[in-house]
Amino acid sequence: MLQPVDPKVGMNDIELTLHRKATMMDWPSDDTYTIEITPEMPSMGHGSPNNVNPSSIGNGHYKGKVNFTMTGEWRVNVLVKKDGADVSQNLFFTVTF
Amino acid sequence: MPKYFLLLWFSGLSSIALSQVSDSTGTLFDTIILNEVKVSAVFPLNNNDVVDFYRPDYFSTLDKVNARLDGMSLIKRGAYALEPQLNGFSAGQLNVTIDGMKMFGACTDKMDPVTSYIEPTNLKNITINTGTNGSQNGCNIGGSMDMSLQEPNSDSPRPFYSSLGYGYESVSRGSNILFTAGYTKRKLAWGIDGVYRKNHNYMDGTHSTIPFSQFEKTNIHSVFIYSPNTISRLKADILFDGANNVGYPALPMDVAIARATLFALEYRRTGRTQLISKMYFNTIHHVMDDSKRDSLYFLENETEIKNDSVYMRMDMPGKSSTLGAYMQLIVPWNDHNKLTIKADNYTNNSVAEMTMHMRYAGFSPEPPMYMQTWPEMLRNVSGLFVQNTTSISKKLKLTVNGRIDYNIDILQSEYGQLQFSVFNYTLEKKQSRVVKSMNMSAQYRINHSLSLTTTAGYSDRMPAIGERLGFYLYNAYDGYDYIGNPYIKTEKSNFFSIGFMLSKPKIKINLSQSFSYIRDYIMGISDTLIPAMNFYARGTRVYTNVPAAGTYSADLQLLYNPLKSISLFLLSKFTMGRINGGNNMPLIPPLKNIAVVQYKKDRFSFQAENESSLAQNFINPDYGEHKTPAYTVFNIKSAYSFSVSRSILDISFGITNIFNGAYYEHLDWGRINRPGRSFEMFVKYSY
Ligand SMILES: [Cu+2]
Ligand SMILES: [Cu+2]
């Protein structure tokens, strides 16, 4: 996850890069996946509205919008899909501010 | 002639104005002064008898008095600080002012209506105007309530007077101490009054204690008047009200501190042309407290809501300050016309925050979670009110008034802008709007004792800060988190009323009916796309303009004096409301009656009261409503006054809810029973 570097309350840009493992040494970027994000405040059990799922902008970068309604500890759940099938499990980033 | 003072003034439902001073629609009709005033002169005079039943002992906060006013109902969340509702309108739909001064509560959950900062000891009278005709102090659709502050007793035979009283009520082991003192000498007059109340949790009619129904408060008001000559005077008021540890059993939290301070300076010049000019400042500080509550309280009581084992505490402070001034001129420009012009300006600054602290058992606390439930906003309103009253003939009088308000909202909090970006808003810092009101009324005297008043009017009103910028305001009544709509439209109403008044020496009857047809009615509409924030919330609602809504109200007042020493008073109020022609408007009280019999002879008085209400079955379950059963309650009180040389000792004894009925009213949140039987005692020594 490259962004948000300086998360704040409100709407934030979120940018992720995705690299597929070709060999041990070779991790080419891949723009053919779809990514869904679901922010969540684990301690309160709520999420936020109007998030925009990151979409590919080339070179393995995916850009979208993530909303935080308050300060505190947030978890951004990420679901990666290829041709409609889930390829990630229990993937999340923790954002605290 | 009856013994007590009675100034019955049915100037029509559109203006139930209650004193000679607040002569807005005129005293063309009945102003009868039957005798000298004995106890504190001017009070809501058409309700004088009922009010006197409660007033001499000052047991009760202002709420008990308000409950007995024409058209007034109270929304109850706890034992204290009940919120006034006038013919189905409340909060931002009403102008509640103190001597014409604007003041706004600092609680996002409406725990502190402005009436909670005024006590019967410092109240001189209450002026109520219903519907759009309550626009003298600001354009509004539901009416107005103006409370004027007590002045030094200039009728006192001695320059210095004072009194000290103590009251006790058994149901809440409540103690009430009050005092008044004053000094008047030639051009100077000074007065001070104060109350201290401490109430514990009360018991209901089933002998159960209602937890979190305690409260404690202190109120002090002082006034200074300087009259350099017979026609002009300068007046200064200072009022302080501080409540601590106020429980709200129907809400998930209580109040640690609710503190208000008010300063006012007034210059008044009477004569043929009357001038009043006033400057004021008031500030309210409100701090909520959930430390005494089990944070699982709601979860345990709600099966449908997600369960969690957490420990959360919230800090929720709120602040509201208002600075304002007005100038009013009353000019009788010829024998038949009287013109009133009022120009006013006020600036209110409001902010409310919420910081949540979460910790799981055995873990260190998580980082605090902060939001601004009312992002800091400044609202400036400049208004102009003009009214002309024409006496067309001895029988007919016409009144026309209009008001225009120029409103600027400045969102001072950048954080508030960021918060609203999650709903895809790019908020402007500044928003300005114009709201207006126009009313016409006719008073027609059919014969010596019968008269008729009709009013037709239009008004719109500014949305309140919560309706514009509220951010996850939890509403414990319907269980939803409410979110504001920054660009919500003004609420508009067309109002019509008609009233009959009969006035004969032994009987007075006032029957009034009113209709309001509302467009762009503001209410919360569920938004399933926005997740709720509070654990116990069922979902989220966004303030939205609903195309149409309507209310109808009928009020009856009857006063009958069959004998010199006996009087009977009956008050009936009824309201209904519909939204979009179909659903019931939430929080509408059913038919309520109050009947009082009073016997007064020399120094002794006895009063018996019955208060009863029909069941309310016209409800809106989507908005958390349940049917409410009918109830009836009986109260009695008697008083005796001893005179020992120059001092007076008043003693009274009463029982409220004699039969210990377990009941609640439809507007009581949480369907929590009201107090059961209570023995009350009061002693007052005046010198
Ligand atoms: Cu949260
Ligand atoms: Cu509050």
Coordinates of N, CA, C and O in Angstrom, one line a residue, chain B residues 9-76:
Chain B
W9 N -57.2 36.9 28.7 CA -57.0 37.6 27.5 C -57.0 36.6 26.4 O -56.0 35.9 26.2
F10 N -58.1 36.5 25.7 CA -58.2 35.6 24.6 C -58.0 36.4 23.4 O -59.0 36.8 22.7
S11 N -56.9 36.8 23.1 CA -56.7 37.6 21.8 C -56.7 36.6 20.7 O -56.3 36.9 19.6
G12 N -57.1 35.4 20.9 CA -57.2 34.5 19.8 C -56.0 33.5 19.9 O -55.0 33.8 20.5
L13 N -56.2 32.4 19.3 CA -55.1 31.4 19.4 C -53.9 31.8 18.8 O -52.8 31.3 19.2
S14 N -54.0 32.7 17.9 CA -52.7 33.1 17.2 C -51.8 33.9 18.1 O -50.6 34.0 17.9
S15 N -52.4 34.4 19.2 CA -51.5 35.1 20.1 C -52.1 34.9 21.5 O -53.0 35.6 21.9
I16 N -51.5 34.0 22.2 CA -52.0 33.8 23.5 C -51.0 34.6 24.4 O -50.2 34.0 25.1
A17 N -51.0 35.8 24.1 CA -50.0 36.7 24.8 C -50.6 37.0 26.1 O -51.8 37.0 26.3
L18 N -49.7 37.2 27.1 CA -50.2 37.1 28.4 C -49.9 38.2 29.4 O -50.0 38.1 30.5
S19 N -49.5 39.3 28.9 CA -49.3 40.4 29.8 C -49.6 41.7 29.1 O -49.8 41.7 27.9
Q20 N -49.7 42.7 29.9 CA -50.0 44.0 29.2 C -48.9 44.5 28.3 O -49.1 45.1 27.4
V21 N -47.7 44.2 28.7 CA -46.5 44.6 28.0 C -46.4 44.0 26.6 O -46.2 44.7 25.7
S22 N -46.6 42.7 26.6 CA -46.4 42.0 25.4 C -47.7 42.1 24.5 O -48.2 41.2 24.0
D23 N -48.1 43.3 24.4 CA -49.4 43.6 23.7 C -49.1 43.5 22.2 O -48.9 44.5 21.6
S24 N -49.1 42.3 21.6 CA -48.7 42.2 20.2 C -49.9 42.3 19.3 O -50.0 43.1 18.4
T25 N -51.0 41.6 19.6 CA -52.2 41.7 18.8 C -53.2 42.6 19.4 O -54.3 42.7 18.9
G26 N -52.9 43.1 20.6 CA -53.8 44.1 21.1 C -54.7 43.7 22.1 O -55.1 42.5 22.2
T27 N -55.2 44.7 22.9 CA -56.1 44.4 24.0 C -57.5 44.9 23.6 O -58.2 45.4 24.4
L28 N -57.8 44.9 22.3 CA -59.1 45.3 21.9 C -60.2 44.7 22.7 O -61.1 45.3 23.1
F29 N -60.0 43.4 22.9 CA -61.0 42.6 23.6 C -60.7 42.6 25.0 O -60.2 43.5 25.6
D30 N -61.0 41.4 25.6 CA -61.2 41.4 27.0 C -59.9 41.5 27.8 O -59.1 40.6 27.8
T31 N -59.8 42.5 28.5 CA -58.8 42.6 29.5 C -59.5 43.0 30.8 O -59.9 44.1 31.0
I32 N -59.7 42.0 31.7 CA -60.5 42.3 32.9 C -59.6 42.1 34.1 O -59.0 41.1 34.3
I33 N -59.5 43.2 34.8 CA -58.7 43.0 36.1 C -59.7 43.0 37.2 O -60.4 44.0 37.5
L34 N -59.9 41.9 37.8 CA -60.9 41.7 38.7 C -60.6 42.1 40.1 O -61.4 42.5 40.9
N35 N -59.3 42.0 40.4 CA -58.9 42.4 41.7 C -57.4 42.6 41.8 O -56.7 42.4 40.8
E36 N -56.9 43.0 42.9 CA -55.5 43.2 43.1 C -54.8 41.8 43.0 O -55.3 40.8 43.4
V37 N -53.5 41.9 42.6 CA -52.7 40.7 42.5 C -52.2 40.5 43.9 O -51.7 41.4 44.5
K38 N -52.2 39.3 44.4 CA -51.6 39.0 45.7 C -50.3 38.3 45.5 O -49.2 38.9 45.8
V39 N -50.3 37.2 44.9 CA -49.0 36.5 44.7 C -48.5 36.9 43.4 O -49.2 37.2 42.5
S40 N -47.2 36.9 43.3 CA -46.4 37.3 42.1 C -47.3 37.6 40.9 O -47.7 36.7 40.2
A41 N -47.4 38.8 40.7 CA -48.3 39.4 39.7 C -48.5 38.7 38.4 O -49.4 37.8 38.3
V42 N -47.7 39.0 37.5 CA -48.0 38.6 36.1 C -47.4 37.3 35.7 O -46.2 37.1 35.7
F43 N -48.3 36.4 35.4 CA -47.8 35.1 35.1 C -48.7 34.7 33.9 O -49.5 35.5 33.5
P44 N -48.5 33.6 33.3 CA -49.4 33.2 32.2 C -50.8 33.3 32.6 O -51.4 32.4 33.2
L45 N -51.4 34.4 32.3 CA -52.6 34.8 33.1 C -53.8 34.0 32.7 O -54.6 33.7 33.5
N46 N -53.9 33.6 31.5 CA -55.1 32.8 31.2 C -54.9 31.4 31.8 O -55.9 30.6 31.8
N47 N -53.8 31.1 32.3 CA -53.6 29.8 33.0 C -53.2 30.1 34.5 O -52.7 29.3 35.2
N48 N -53.6 31.3 34.8 CA -53.2 31.8 36.2 C -53.5 30.8 37.3 O -52.7 30.6 38.2
D49 N -54.7 30.3 37.3 CA -55.2 29.5 38.4 C -54.4 28.2 38.4 O -54.0 27.8 39.5
V50 N -54.2 27.6 37.3 CA -53.5 26.4 37.3 C -52.0 26.6 37.7 O -51.5 25.9 38.5
V51 N -51.5 27.7 37.2 CA -50.1 28.0 37.5 C -49.9 28.3 39.0 O -49.0 27.8 39.6
D52 N -50.9 29.0 39.5 CA -50.8 29.3 41.0 C -50.8 28.0 41.8 O -50.3 28.0 42.9
F53 N -51.4 27.0 41.3 CA -51.4 25.7 42.0 C -50.0 25.2 42.2 O -49.7 24.5 43.2
Y54 N -49.1 25.5 41.3 CA -47.8 25.0 41.4 C -46.8 26.1 41.8 O -45.7 25.8 42.3
R55 N -47.1 27.3 41.5 CA -46.1 28.3 41.7 C -45.8 28.7 43.1 O -44.6 28.8 43.4
P56 N -46.7 28.8 44.0 CA -46.4 29.3 45.3 C -45.3 28.5 46.0 O -44.5 28.9 46.8
D57 N -45.3 27.2 45.7 CA -44.3 26.4 46.4 C -43.0 26.2 45.6 O -42.0 25.8 46.1
Y58 N -43.0 26.5 44.4 CA -41.9 26.4 43.5 C -41.2 25.0 43.6 O -40.0 24.9 43.5
F59 N -41.9 24.0 43.9 CA -41.4 22.7 44.0 C -40.7 22.3 42.7 O -39.7 21.8 42.6
S60 N -41.6 22.6 41.8 CA -41.3 22.0 40.5 C -40.4 23.0 39.7 O -40.4 24.2 39.9
T61 N -39.7 22.4 38.8 CA -39.0 23.2 37.8 C -40.1 23.8 36.9 O -41.3 23.5 37.0
L62 N -39.7 24.5 35.9 CA -40.6 25.2 35.0 C -41.4 24.2 34.2 O -42.5 24.5 33.7
D63 N -40.9 22.9 34.1 CA -41.6 21.9 33.3 C -43.0 21.7 33.8 O -43.9 21.5 32.9
K64 N -43.3 21.7 35.1 CA -44.6 21.4 35.6 C -45.6 22.5 35.1 O -46.7 22.3 34.9
V65 N -45.0 23.7 35.1 CA -45.9 24.9 34.7 C -46.1 24.8 33.2 O -47.3 24.9 32.7
N66 N -45.1 24.5 32.4 CA -45.2 24.4 31.0 C -46.2 23.3 30.6 O -47.0 23.5 29.6
A67 N -46.3 22.2 31.3 CA -47.2 21.1 31.0 C -48.6 21.6 31.0 O -49.5 20.9 30.5
R68 N -48.9 22.7 31.7 CA -50.3 23.2 31.9 C -50.6 24.4 31.0 O -51.6 25.0 31.2
L69 N -49.7 24.7 30.1 CA -50.0 25.8 29.2 C -50.8 25.3 28.0 O -50.6 24.1 27.6
D70 N -51.6 26.2 27.5 CA -52.4 25.9 26.3 C -51.5 25.5 25.1 O -50.6 26.2 24.7
G71 N -51.9 24.3 24.6 CA -51.2 23.9 23.4 C -49.8 23.3 23.6 O -49.2 22.8 22.7
M72 N -49.3 23.3 24.8 CA -48.0 22.9 25.1 C -47.9 21.5 25.6 O -48.7 21.1 26.5
S73 N -47.0 20.7 25.1 CA -46.7 19.3 25.6 C -45.2 19.2 25.8 O -44.5 20.1 25.4
L74 N -44.8 18.2 26.5 CA -43.4 18.1 26.9 C -42.8 16.8 26.5 O -43.4 15.7 26.7
I75 N -41.7 16.8 25.8 CA -41.0 15.6 25.5 C -40.0 15.3 26.6 O -39.2 16.1 27.0
K76 N -40.2 14.1 27.2 CA -39.4 13.8 28.4 C -38.4 12.7 28.2 O -38.7 11.6 27.7

